[in-house]
Coordinates of C-alpha atoms in Angstrom, one line a residue:
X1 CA 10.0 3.2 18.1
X2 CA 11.9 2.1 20.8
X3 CA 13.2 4.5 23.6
X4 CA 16.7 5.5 24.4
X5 CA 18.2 4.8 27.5
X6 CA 21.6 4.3 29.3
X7 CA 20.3 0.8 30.2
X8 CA 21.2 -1.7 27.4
X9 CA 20.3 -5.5 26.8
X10 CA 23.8 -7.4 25.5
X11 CA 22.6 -10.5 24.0
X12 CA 24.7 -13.6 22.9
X13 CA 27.4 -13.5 25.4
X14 CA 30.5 -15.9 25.4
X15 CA 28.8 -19.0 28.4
X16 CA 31.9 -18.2 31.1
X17 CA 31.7 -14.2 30.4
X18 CA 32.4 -12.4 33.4
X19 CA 31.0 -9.2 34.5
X20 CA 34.5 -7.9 35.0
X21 CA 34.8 -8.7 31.3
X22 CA 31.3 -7.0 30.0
X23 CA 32.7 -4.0 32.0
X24 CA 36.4 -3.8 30.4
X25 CA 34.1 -4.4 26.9
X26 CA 31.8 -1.4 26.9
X27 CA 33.6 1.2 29.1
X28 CA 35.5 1.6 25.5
X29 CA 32.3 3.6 25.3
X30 CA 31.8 5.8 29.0
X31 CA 31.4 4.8 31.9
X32 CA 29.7 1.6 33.2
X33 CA 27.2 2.3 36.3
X34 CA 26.7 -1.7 36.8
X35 CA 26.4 -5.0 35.0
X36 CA 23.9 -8.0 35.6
X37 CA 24.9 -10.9 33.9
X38 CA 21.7 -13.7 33.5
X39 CA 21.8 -17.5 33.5
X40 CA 21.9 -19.0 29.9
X41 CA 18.3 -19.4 28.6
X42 CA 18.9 -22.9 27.1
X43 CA 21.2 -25.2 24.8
X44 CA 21.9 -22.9 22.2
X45 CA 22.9 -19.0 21.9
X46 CA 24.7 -17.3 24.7
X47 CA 24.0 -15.6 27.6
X48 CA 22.7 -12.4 27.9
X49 CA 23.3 -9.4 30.8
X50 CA 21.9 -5.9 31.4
X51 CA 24.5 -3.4 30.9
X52 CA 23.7 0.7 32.6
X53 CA 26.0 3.2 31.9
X54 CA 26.5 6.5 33.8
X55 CA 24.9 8.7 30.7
X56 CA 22.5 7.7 27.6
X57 CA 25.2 9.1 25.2
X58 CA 27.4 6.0 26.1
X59 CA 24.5 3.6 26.0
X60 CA 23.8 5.0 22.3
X61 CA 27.5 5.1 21.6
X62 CA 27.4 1.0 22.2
X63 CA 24.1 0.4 20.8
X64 CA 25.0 2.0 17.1
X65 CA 28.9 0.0 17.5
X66 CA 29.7 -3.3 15.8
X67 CA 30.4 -5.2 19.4
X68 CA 32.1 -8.6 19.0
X69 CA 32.9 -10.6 22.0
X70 CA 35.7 -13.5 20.6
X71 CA 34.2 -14.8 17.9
X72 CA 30.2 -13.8 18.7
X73 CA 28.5 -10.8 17.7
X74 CA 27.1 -9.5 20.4
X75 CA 23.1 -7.9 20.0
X76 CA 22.3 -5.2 22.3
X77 CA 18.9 -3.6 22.9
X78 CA 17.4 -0.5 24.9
X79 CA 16.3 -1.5 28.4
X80 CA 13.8 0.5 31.0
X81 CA 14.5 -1.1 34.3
X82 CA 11.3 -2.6 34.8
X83 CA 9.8 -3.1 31.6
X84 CA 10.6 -6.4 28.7
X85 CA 12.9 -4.8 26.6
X86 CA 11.7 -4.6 23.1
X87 CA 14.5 -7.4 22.2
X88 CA 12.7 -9.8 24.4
X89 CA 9.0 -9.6 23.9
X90 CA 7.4 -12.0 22.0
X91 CA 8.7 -14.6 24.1
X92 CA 5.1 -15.3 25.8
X93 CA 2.5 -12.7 24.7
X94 CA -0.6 -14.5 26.7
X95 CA 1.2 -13.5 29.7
X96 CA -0.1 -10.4 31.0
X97 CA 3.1 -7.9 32.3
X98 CA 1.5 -7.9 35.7
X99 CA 2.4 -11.8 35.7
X100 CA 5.4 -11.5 34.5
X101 CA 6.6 -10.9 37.8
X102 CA 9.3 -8.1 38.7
X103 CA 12.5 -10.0 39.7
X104 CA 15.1 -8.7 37.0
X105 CA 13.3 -6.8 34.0
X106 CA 13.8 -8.8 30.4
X107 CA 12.1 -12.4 31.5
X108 CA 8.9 -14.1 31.0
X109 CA 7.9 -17.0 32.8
X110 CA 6.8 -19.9 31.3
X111 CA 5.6 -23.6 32.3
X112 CA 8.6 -25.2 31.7
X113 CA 10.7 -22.4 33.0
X114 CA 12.5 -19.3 33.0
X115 CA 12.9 -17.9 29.4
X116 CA 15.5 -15.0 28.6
X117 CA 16.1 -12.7 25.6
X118 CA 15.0 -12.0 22.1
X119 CA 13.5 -15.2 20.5
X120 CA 15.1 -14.7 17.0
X121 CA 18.3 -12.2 16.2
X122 CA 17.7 -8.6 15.8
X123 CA 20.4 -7.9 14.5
X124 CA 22.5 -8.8 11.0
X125 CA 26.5 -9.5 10.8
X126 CA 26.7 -5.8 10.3
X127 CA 25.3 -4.9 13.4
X128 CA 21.4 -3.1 11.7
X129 CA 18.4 -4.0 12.4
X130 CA 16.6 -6.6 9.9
X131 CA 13.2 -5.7 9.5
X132 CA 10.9 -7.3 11.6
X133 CA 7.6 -8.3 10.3
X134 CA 5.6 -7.8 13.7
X135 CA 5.5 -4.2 14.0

């Protein structure tokens, strides 16, 4: 089960999103503390941010909405600064967390790269989880 936080992983961001935007978004829901947007992960998909509200009630408020962002659903997912969110991991399993490094919480580091995000969507049209067949 994944723990609730006010710290939330917005995935599939509009490419020229703004944090000034992200904020005008999901303050619909309380107040936002701070928003980290992160550089586009590769070709396809959007881009993805960390999003902390001022009180878990508004993080859970956004996490159970339908958020669409123009014409892109947006997928979120509970974040604790300093661990992979649950959205995210997957992306590299034979990397221990310790090597993971500790710049911005939610990445892996791979050979070829910097790799961000959930690896497949978590999410259906209508904003539930699909069930996932790792655990």
């Amino acid at each position: 089960m994944v723990r609730e936080t006010r710290h939330l992983w917005v995935g599939n961001l509009p490419e020229n999103v703004r944090e000034e935007k992200i904020i005008e978004h999901f303050k619909r829901y309380g107040r936002v503390e701070s928003v980290k947007v992160l550089p586009k992960r590769g070709s396809e998909g959007g881009v993805a941010a960390f999003v902390d509200f001022v009180d878990i009630k508004s993080a859970q408020k956004a996490h159970n909405a339908i958020n669409k962002m123009g014409d892109r659903d947006l997928r979120t997912d509970y974040n604790e600064p300093g661990t992979i969110p649950t959205a995210a991991r997957g992306l590299d399993d034979s990397l221990s967390l310790g090597s993971r490094g500790r710049d911005v919480s939610g990445f892996t580091r791979a050979a070829g790269g910097t790799v961000y995000g959930p690896p497949t969507p978590l999410h259906s049209r209508d904003g539930r989880y699909e069930r996932r067949l790792d655990g």
